[in-house]
PDB file of C-alpha atoms in Angstrom:
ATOM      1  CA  UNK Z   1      14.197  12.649   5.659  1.00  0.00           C
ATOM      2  CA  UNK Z   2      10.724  11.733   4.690  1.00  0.00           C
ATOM      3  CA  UNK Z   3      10.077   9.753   2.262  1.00  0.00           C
ATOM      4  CA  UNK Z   4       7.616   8.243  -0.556  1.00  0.00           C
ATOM      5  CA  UNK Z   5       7.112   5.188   1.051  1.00  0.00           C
ATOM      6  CA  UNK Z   6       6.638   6.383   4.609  1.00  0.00           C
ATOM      7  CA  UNK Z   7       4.208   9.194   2.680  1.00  0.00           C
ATOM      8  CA  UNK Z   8       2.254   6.789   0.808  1.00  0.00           C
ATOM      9  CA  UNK Z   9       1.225   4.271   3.783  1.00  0.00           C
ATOM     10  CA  UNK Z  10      -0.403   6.940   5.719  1.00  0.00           C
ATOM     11  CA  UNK Z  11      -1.838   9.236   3.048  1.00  0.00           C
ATOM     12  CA  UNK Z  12      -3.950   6.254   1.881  1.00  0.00           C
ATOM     13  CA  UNK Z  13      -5.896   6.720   4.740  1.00  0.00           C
ATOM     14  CA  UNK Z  14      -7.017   9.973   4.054  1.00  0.00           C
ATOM     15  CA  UNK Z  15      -7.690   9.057   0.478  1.00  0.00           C
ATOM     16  CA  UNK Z  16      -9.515   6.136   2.022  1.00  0.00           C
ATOM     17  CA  UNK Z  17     -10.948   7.470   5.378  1.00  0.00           C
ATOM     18  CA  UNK Z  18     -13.152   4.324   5.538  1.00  0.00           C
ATOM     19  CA  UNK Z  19     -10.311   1.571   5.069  1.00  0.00           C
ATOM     20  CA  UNK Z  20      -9.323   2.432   8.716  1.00  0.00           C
ATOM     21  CA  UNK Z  21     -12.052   1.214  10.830  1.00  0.00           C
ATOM     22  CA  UNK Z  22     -12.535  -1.322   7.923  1.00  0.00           C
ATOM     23  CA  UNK Z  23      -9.121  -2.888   9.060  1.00  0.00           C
ATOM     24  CA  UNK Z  24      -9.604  -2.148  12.526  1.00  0.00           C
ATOM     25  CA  UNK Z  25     -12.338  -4.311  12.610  1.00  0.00           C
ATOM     26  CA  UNK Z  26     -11.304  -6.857  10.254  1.00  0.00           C
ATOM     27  CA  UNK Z  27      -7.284  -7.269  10.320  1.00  0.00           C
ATOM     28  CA  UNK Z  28      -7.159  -6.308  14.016  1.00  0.00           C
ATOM     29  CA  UNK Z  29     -10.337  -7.638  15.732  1.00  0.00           C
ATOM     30  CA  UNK Z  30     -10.989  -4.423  17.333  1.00  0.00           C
ATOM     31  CA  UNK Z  31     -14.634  -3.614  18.047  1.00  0.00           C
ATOM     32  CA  UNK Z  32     -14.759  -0.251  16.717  1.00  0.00           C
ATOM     33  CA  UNK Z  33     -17.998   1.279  16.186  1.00  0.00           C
ATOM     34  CA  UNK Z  34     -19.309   2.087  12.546  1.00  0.00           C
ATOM     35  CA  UNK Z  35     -18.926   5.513  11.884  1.00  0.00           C
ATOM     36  CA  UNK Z  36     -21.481   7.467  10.463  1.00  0.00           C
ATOM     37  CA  UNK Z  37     -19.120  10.041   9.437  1.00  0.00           C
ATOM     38  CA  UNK Z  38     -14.932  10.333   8.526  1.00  0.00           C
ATOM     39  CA  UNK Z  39     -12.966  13.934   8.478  1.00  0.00           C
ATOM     40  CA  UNK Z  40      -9.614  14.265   8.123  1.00  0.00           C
ATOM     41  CA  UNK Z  41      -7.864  16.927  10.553  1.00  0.00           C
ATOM     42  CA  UNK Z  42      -5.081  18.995  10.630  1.00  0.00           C
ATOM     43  CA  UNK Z  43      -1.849  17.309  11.352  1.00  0.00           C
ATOM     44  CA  UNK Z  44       0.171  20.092  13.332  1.00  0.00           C
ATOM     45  CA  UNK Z  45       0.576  19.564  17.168  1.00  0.00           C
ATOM     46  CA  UNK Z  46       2.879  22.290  17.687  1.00  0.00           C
ATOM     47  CA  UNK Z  47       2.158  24.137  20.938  1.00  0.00           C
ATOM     48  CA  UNK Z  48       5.559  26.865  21.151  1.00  0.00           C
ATOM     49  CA  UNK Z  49       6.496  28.351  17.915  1.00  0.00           C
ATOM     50  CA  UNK Z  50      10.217  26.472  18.657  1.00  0.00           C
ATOM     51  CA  UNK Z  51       8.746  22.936  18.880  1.00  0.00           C
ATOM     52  CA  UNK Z  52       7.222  21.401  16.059  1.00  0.00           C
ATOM     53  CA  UNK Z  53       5.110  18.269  16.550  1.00  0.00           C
ATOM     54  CA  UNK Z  54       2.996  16.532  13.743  1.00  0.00           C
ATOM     55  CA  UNK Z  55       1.585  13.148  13.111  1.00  0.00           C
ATOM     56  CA  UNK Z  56       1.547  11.645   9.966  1.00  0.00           C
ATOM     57  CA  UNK Z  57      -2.128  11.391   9.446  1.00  0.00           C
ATOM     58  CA  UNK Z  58      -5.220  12.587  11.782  1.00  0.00           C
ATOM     59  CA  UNK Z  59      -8.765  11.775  11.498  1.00  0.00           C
ATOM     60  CA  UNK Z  60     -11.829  12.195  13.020  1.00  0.00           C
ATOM     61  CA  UNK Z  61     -14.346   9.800  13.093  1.00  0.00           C
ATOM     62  CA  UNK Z  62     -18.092  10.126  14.250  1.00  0.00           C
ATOM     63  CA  UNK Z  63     -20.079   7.210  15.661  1.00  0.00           C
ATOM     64  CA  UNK Z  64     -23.013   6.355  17.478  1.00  0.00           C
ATOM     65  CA  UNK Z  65     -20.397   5.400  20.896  1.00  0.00           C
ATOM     66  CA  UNK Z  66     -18.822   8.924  20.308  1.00  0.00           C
ATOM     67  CA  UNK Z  67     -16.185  10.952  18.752  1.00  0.00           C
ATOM     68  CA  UNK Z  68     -12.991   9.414  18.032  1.00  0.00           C
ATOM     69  CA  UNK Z  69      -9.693  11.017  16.761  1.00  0.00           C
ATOM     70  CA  UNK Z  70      -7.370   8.143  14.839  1.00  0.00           C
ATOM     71  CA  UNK Z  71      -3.793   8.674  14.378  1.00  0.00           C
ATOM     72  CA  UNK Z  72      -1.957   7.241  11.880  1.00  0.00           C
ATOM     73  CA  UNK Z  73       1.935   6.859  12.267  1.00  0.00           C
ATOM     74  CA  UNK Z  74       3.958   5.322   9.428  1.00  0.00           C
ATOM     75  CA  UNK Z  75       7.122   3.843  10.532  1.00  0.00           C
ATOM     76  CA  UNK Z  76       9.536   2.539   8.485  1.00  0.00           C
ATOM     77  CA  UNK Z  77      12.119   1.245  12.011  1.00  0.00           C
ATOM     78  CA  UNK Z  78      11.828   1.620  15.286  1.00  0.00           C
ATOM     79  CA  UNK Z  79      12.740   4.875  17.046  1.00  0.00           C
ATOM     80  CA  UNK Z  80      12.952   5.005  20.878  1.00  0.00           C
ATOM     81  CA  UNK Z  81      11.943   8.817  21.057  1.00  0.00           C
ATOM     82  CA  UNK Z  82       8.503   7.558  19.948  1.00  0.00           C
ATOM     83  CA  UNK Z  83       8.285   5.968  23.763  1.00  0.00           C
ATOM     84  CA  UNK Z  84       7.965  10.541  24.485  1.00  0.00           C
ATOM     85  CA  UNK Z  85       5.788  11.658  20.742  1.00  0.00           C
ATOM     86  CA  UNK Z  86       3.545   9.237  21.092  1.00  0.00           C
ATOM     87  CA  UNK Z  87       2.125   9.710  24.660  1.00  0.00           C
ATOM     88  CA  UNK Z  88       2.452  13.322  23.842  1.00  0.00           C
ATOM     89  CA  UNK Z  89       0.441  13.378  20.564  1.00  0.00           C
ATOM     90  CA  UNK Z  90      -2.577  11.233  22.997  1.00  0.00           C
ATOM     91  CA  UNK Z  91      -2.697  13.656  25.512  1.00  0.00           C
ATOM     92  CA  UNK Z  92      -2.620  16.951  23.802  1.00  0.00           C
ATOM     93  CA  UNK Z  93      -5.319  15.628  21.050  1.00  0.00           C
ATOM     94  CA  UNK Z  94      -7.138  14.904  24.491  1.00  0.00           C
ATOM     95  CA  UNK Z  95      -6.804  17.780  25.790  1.00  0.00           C
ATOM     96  CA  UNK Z  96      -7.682  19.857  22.852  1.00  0.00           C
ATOM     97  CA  UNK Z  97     -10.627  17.726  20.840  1.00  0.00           C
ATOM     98  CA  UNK Z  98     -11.654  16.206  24.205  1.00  0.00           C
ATOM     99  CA  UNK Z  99     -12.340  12.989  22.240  1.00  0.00           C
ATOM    100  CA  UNK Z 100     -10.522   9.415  22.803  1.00  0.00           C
ATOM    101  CA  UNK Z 101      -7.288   9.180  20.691  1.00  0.00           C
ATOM    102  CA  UNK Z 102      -6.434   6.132  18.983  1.00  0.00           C
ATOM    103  CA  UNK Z 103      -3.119   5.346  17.935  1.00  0.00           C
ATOM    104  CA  UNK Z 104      -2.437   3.346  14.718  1.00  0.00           C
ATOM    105  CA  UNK Z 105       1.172   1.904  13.149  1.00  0.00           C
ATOM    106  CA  UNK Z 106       1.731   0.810   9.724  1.00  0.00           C
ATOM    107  CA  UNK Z 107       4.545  -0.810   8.795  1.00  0.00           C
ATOM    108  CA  UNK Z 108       6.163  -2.370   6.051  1.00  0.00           C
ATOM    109  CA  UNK Z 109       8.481  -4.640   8.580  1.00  0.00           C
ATOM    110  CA  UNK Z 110       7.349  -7.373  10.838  1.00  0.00           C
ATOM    111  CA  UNK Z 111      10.287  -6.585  13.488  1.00  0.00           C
ATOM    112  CA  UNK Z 112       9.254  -2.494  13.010  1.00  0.00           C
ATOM    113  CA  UNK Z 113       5.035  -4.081  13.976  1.00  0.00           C
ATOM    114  CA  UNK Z 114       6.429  -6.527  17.317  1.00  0.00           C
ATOM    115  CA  UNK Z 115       8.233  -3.071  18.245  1.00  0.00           C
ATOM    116  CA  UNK Z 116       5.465  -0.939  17.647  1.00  0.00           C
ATOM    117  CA  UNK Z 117       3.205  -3.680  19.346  1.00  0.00           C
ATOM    118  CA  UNK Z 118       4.367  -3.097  22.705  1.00  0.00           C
ATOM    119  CA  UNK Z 119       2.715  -1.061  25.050  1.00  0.00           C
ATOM    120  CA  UNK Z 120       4.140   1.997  26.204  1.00  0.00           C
ATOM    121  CA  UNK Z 121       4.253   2.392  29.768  1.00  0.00           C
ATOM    122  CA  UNK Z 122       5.054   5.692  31.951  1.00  0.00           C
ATOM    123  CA  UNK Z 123       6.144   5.559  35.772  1.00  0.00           C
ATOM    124  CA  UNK Z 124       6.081   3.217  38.123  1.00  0.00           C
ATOM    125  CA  UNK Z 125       6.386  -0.084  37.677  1.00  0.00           C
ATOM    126  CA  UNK Z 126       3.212  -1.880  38.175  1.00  0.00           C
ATOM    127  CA  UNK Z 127       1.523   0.921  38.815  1.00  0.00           C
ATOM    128  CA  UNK Z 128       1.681   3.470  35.567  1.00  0.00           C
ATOM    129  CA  UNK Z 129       1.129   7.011  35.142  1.00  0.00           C
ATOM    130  CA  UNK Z 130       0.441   6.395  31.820  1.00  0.00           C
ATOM    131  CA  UNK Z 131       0.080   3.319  29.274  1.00  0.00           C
ATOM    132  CA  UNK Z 132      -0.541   3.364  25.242  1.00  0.00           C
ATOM    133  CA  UNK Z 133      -0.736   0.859  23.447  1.00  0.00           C
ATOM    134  CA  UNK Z 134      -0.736   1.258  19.778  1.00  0.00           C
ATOM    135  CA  UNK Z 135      -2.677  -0.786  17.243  1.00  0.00           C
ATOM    136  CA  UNK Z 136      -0.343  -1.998  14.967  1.00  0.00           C
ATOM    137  CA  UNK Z 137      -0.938  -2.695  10.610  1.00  0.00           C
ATOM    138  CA  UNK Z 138       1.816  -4.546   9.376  1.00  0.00           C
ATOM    139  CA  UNK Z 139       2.717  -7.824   6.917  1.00  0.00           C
ATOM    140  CA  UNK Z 140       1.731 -10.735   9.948  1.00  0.00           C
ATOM    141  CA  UNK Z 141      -1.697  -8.934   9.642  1.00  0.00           C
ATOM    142  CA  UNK Z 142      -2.646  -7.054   6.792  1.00  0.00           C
ATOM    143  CA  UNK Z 143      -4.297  -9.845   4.839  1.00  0.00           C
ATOM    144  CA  UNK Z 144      -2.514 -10.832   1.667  1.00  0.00           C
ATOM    145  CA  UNK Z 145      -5.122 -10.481  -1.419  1.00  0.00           C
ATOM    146  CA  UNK Z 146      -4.508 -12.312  -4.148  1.00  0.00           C
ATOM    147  CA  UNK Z 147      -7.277 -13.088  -5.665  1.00  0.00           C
ATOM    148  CA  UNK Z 148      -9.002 -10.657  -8.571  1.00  0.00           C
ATOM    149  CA  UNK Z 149     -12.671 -10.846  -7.343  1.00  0.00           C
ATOM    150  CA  UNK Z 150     -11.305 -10.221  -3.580  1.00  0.00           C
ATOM    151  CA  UNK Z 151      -9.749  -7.193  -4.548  1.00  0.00           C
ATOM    152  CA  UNK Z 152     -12.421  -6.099  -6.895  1.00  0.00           C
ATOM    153  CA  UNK Z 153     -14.623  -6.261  -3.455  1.00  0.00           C
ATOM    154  CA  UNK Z 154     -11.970  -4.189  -1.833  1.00  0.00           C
ATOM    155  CA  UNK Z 155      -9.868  -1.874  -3.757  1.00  0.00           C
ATOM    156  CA  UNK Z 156      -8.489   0.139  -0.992  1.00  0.00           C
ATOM    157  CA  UNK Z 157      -7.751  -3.102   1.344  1.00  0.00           C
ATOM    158  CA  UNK Z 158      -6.021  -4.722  -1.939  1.00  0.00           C
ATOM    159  CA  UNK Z 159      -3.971  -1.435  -1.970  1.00  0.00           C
ATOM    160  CA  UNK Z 160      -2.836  -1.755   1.554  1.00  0.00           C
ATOM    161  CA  UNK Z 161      -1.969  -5.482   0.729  1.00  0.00           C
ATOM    162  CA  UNK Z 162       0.229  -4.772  -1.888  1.00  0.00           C
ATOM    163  CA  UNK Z 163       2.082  -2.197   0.078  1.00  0.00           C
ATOM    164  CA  UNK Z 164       2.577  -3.871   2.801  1.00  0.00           C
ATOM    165  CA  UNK Z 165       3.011  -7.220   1.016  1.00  0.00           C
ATOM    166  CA  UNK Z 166       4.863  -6.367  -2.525  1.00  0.00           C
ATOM    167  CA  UNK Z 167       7.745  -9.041  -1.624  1.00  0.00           C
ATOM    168  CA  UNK Z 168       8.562 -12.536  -2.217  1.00  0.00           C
ATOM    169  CA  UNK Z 169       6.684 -15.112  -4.078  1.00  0.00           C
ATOM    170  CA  UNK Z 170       3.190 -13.814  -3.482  1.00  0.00           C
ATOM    171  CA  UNK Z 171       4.110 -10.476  -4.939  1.00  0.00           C
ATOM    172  CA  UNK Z 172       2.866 -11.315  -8.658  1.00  0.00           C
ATOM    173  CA  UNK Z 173      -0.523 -12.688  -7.413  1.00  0.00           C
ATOM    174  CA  UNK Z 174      -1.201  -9.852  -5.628  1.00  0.00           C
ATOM    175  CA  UNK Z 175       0.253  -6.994  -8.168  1.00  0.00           C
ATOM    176  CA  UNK Z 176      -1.750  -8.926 -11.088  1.00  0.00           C
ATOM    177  CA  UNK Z 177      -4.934  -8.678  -9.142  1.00  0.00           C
ATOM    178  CA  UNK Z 178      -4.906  -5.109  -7.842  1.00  0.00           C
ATOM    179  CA  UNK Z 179      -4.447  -4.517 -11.438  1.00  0.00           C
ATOM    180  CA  UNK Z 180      -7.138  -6.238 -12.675  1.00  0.00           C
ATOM    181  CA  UNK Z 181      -9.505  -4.473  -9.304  1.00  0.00           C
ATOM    182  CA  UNK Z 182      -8.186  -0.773 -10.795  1.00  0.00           C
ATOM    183  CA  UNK Z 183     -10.148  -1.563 -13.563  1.00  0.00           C
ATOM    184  CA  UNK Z 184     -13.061  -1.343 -11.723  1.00  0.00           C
ATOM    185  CA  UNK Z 185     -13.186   2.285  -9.906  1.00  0.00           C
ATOM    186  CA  UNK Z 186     -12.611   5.406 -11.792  1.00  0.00           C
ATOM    187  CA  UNK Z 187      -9.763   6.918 -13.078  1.00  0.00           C
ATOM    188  CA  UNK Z 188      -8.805   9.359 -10.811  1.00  0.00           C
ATOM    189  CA  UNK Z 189      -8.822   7.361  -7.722  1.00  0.00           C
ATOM    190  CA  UNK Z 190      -6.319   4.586  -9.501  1.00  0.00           C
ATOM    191  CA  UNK Z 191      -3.960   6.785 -10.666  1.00  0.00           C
ATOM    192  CA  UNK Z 192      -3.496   7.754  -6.899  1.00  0.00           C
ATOM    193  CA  UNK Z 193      -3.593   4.861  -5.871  1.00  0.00           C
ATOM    194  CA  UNK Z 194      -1.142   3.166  -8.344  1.00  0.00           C
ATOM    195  CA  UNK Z 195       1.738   6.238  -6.806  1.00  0.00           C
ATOM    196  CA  UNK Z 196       0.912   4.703  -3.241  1.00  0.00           C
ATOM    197  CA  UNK Z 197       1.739   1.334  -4.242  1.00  0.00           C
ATOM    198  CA  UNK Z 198       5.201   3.045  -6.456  1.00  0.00           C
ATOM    199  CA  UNK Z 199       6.151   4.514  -3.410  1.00  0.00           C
ATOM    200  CA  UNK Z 200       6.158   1.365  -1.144  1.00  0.00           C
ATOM    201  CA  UNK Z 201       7.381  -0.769  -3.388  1.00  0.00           C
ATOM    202  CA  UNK Z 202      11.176  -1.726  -2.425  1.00  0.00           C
ATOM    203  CA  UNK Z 203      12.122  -4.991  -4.402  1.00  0.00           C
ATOM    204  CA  UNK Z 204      13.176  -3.676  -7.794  1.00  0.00           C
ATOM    205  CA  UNK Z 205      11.880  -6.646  -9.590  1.00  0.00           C
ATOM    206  CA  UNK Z 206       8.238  -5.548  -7.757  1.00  0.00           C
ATOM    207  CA  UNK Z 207       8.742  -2.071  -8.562  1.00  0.00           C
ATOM    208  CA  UNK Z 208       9.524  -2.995 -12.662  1.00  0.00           C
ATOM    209  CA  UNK Z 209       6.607  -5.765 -12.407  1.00  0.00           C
ATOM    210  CA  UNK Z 210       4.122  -2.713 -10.866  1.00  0.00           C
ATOM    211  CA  UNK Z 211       5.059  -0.493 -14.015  1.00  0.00           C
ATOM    212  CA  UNK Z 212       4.806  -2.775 -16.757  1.00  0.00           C
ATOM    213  CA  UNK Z 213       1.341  -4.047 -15.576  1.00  0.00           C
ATOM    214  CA  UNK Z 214      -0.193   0.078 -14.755  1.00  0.00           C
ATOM    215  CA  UNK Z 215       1.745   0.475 -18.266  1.00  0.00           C
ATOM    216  CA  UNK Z 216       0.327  -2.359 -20.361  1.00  0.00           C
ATOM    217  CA  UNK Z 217      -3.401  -1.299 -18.582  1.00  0.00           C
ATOM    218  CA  UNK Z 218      -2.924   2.476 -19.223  1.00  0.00           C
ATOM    219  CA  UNK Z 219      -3.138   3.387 -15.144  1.00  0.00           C
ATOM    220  CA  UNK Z 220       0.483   4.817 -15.108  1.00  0.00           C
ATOM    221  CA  UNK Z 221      -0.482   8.087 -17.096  1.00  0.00           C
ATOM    222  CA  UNK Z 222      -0.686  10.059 -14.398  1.00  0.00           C
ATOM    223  CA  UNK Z 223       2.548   9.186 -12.996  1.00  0.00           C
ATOM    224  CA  UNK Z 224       5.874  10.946 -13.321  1.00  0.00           C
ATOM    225  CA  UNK Z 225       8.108   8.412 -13.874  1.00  0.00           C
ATOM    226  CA  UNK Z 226       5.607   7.437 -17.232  1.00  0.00           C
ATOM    227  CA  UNK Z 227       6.566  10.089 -19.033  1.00  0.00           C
ATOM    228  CA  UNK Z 228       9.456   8.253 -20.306  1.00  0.00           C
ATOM    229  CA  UNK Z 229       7.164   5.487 -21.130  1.00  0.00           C
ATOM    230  CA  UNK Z 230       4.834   7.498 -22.803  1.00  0.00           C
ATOM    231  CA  UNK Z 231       7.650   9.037 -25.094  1.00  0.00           C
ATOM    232  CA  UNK Z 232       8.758   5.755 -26.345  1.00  0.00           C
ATOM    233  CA  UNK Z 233       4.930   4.683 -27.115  1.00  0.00           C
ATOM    234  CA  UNK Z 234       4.649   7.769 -29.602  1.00  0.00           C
ATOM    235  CA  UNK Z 235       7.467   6.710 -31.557  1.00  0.00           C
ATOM    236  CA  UNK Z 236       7.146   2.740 -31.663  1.00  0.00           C
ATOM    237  CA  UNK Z 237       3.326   3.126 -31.788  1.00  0.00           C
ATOM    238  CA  UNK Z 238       0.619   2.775 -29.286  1.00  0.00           C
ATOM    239  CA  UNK Z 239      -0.479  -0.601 -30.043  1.00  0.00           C
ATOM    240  CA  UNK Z 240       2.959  -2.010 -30.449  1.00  0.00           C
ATOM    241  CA  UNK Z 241       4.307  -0.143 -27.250  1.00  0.00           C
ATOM    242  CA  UNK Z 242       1.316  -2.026 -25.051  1.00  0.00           C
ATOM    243  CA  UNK Z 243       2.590  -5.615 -26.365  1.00  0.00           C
ATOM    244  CA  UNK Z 244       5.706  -4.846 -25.921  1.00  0.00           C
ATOM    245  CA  UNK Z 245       5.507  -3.878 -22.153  1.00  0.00           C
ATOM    246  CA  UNK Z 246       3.325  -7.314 -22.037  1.00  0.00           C
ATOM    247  CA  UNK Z 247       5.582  -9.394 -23.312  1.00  0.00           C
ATOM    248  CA  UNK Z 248       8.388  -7.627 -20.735  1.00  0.00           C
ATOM    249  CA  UNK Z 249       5.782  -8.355 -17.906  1.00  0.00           C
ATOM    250  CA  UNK Z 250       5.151 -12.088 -18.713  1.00  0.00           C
ATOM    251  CA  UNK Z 251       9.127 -12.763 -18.748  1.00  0.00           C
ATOM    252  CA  UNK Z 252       9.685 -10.725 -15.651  1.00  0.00           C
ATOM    253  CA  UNK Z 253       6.991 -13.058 -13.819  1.00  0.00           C
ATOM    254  CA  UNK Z 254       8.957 -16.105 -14.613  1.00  0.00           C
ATOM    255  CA  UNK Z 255      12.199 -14.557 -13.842  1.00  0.00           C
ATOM    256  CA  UNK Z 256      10.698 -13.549 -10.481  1.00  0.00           C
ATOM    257  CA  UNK Z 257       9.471 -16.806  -9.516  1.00  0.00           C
ATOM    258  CA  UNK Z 258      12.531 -18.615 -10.168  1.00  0.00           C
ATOM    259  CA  UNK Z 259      11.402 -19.964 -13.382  1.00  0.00           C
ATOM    260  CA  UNK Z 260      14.334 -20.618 -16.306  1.00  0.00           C
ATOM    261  CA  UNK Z 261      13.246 -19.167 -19.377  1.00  0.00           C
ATOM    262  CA  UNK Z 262      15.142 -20.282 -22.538  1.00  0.00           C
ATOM    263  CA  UNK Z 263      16.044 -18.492 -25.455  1.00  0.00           C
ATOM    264  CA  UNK Z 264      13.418 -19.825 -27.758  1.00  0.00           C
ATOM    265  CA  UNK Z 265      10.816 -19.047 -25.061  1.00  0.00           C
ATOM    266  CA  UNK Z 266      11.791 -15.404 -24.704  1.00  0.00           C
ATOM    267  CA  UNK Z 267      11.702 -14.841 -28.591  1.00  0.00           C
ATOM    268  CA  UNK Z 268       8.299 -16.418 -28.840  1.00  0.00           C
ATOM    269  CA  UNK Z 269       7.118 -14.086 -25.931  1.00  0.00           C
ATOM    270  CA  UNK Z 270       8.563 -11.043 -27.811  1.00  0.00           C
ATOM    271  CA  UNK Z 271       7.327 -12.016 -30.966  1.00  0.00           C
ATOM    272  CA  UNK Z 272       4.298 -12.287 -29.948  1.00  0.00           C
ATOM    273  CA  UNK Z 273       1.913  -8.931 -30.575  1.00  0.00           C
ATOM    274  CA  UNK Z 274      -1.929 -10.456 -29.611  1.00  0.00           C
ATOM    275  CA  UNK Z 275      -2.699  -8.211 -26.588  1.00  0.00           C
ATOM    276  CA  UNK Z 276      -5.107 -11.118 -25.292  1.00  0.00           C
ATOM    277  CA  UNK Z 277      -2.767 -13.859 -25.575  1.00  0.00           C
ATOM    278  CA  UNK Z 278       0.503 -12.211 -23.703  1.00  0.00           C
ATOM    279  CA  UNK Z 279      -2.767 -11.381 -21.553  1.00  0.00           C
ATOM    280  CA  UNK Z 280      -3.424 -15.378 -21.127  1.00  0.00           C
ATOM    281  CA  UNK Z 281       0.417 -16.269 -20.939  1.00  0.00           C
ATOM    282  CA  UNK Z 282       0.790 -13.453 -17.765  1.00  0.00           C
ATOM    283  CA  UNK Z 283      -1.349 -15.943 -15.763  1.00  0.00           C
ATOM    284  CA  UNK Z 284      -0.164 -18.394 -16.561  1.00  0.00           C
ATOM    285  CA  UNK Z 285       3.354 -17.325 -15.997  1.00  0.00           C
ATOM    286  CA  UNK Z 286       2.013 -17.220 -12.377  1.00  0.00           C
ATOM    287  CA  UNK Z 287       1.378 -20.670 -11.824  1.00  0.00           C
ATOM    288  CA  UNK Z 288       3.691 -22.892 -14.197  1.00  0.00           C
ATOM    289  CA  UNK Z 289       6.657 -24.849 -12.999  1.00  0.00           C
ATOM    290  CA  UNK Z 290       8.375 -24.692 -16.836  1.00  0.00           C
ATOM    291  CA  UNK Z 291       8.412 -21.886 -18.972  1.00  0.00           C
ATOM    292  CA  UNK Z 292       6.948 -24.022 -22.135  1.00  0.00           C
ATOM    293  CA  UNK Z 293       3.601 -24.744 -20.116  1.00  0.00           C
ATOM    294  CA  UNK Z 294       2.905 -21.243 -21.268  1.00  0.00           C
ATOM    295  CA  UNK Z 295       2.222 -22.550 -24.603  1.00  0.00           C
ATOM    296  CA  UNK Z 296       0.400 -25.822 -23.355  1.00  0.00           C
ATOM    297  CA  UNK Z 297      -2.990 -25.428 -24.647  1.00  0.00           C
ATOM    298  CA  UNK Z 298      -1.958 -23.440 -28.134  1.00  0.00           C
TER     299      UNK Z 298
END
């Protein structure tokens, strides 16, 4: 069954048409010529009522070398029958657009991208009928952003980074800043963009981190699962409900990165109600190697 996360790392490509070539040309080294225009297509290959074929995500891209048609695949594992869809989706986009196909994997997994990676060949060997060879988006590639002004530069690419990144130690760094970069762009596109990053999210200490920072910023309205949120902020007030998912974010920071956090430290957090301070402890939560340096310079 399909789901959210296999949804979300395609679809951001069509809510992003330009973030494709973008990491073609930057994350892959591929020399793909600057569009001059994007379209997204529909997704349905099915040739006989009885056989159903889609891709995930199709687009069309017009450039001064041509007309190109880029597929986007999200896989979550790898999946042998792909060595027949793939080549199939190639050739009957050929056939039918008469434009060159390029295949494109995401992937959340580095052993899903080195599968992905390798070229599939049809016929003999040493001399093929037929060879694709997908370009592959995955963690060993995707940059990791980290940095607020980086992903103010590049909101879509600091999207992608988070979902394919949201793990491990770098995974507060890079939440924090794609945080601070929604900000920046208007409010329609974030809220989308904050359900892509939802869906992909897998750690549950990522996932919690990701909802107490769209919470504390007021980006999570839009979603679903913020209802609840919203519900409790009516009755314990709106100011008091924004410190309070703060305070929750700053601990869960520490937590994540291994750091003990005493007793006396977590009531001081909690008590704490000055929006801008919790603001000023969440970095530094980031970076300290004791969970009293967050009080250093007060």
């Amino acid at each position: 069954m399909v789901g959210p996360t296999h949804e979300a790392l395609h679809r951001i490509f069509q809510k992003g048409p330009g973030l494709l070539t973008h990491v073609l040309q930057r994350v892959l080294g591929v020399p793909f010529p600057e569009p001059r225009e994007i379209a997204a297509m529909n997704v349905d290959l099915t040739e006989i009522e009885p056989v159903e074929r889609r891709v995930d995500a199709l687009l069309r891209a017009e450039t001064d070398e041509g007309t190109y048609l880029l597929v986007v695949e999200s896989q979550g594992k790898a999946d042998e029958r792909k060595r027949g869809s793939w080549p199939y989706y190639l050739s009957y986009l050929y056939e039918k657009y008469r434009c060159e196909p390029v295949l494109i994997v995401i992937t959340q997994s580095s052993a899903t991208a080195r599968w992905a990676a390798r070229p599939i060949q049809l016929g003999l060997r040493g001399w093929e009928s037929l060879t694709v060879r997908p370009l592959v988006l995955g963690p060993d590639n995707v940059p990791v952003i980290a940095d607020v002004r980086e992903a103010e530069n590049d909101v879509p690419l600091a999207v992608l980074s988070a979902m394919t990144h949201g793990r491990g130690r770098q995974a507060p760094a890079i939440l924090e800043s794609l945080a601070a970069a929604l900000r920046t762009i208007d409010r329609d596109s974030a809220a989308v963009f904050v359900q892509f990053v939802d869906s992909c999210l897998v750690d549950p200490q990522a996932k919690q981190m990701w909802r107490d920072l769209m919470t504390a910023i007021q980006y999570f309205w839009r979603h679903p699962l913020a209802e609840q949120v919203r519900e409790e902020g009516r009755e314990e007030g709106r100011e008091e409900g924004r410190a309070e998912a703060k305070a929750e974010m700053v601990l869960r920071i520490l937590e994540w990165r291994g750091v003990p956090v005493t007793d006396p430290v977590r009531e001081r957090v909690h008590a704490c109600t000055d929006l801008d301070r919790l603001e000023a402890w969440a970095q530094r939560a980031m970076h300290v190697t004791d969970a009293v340096e967050l009080f250093a310079e007060e």
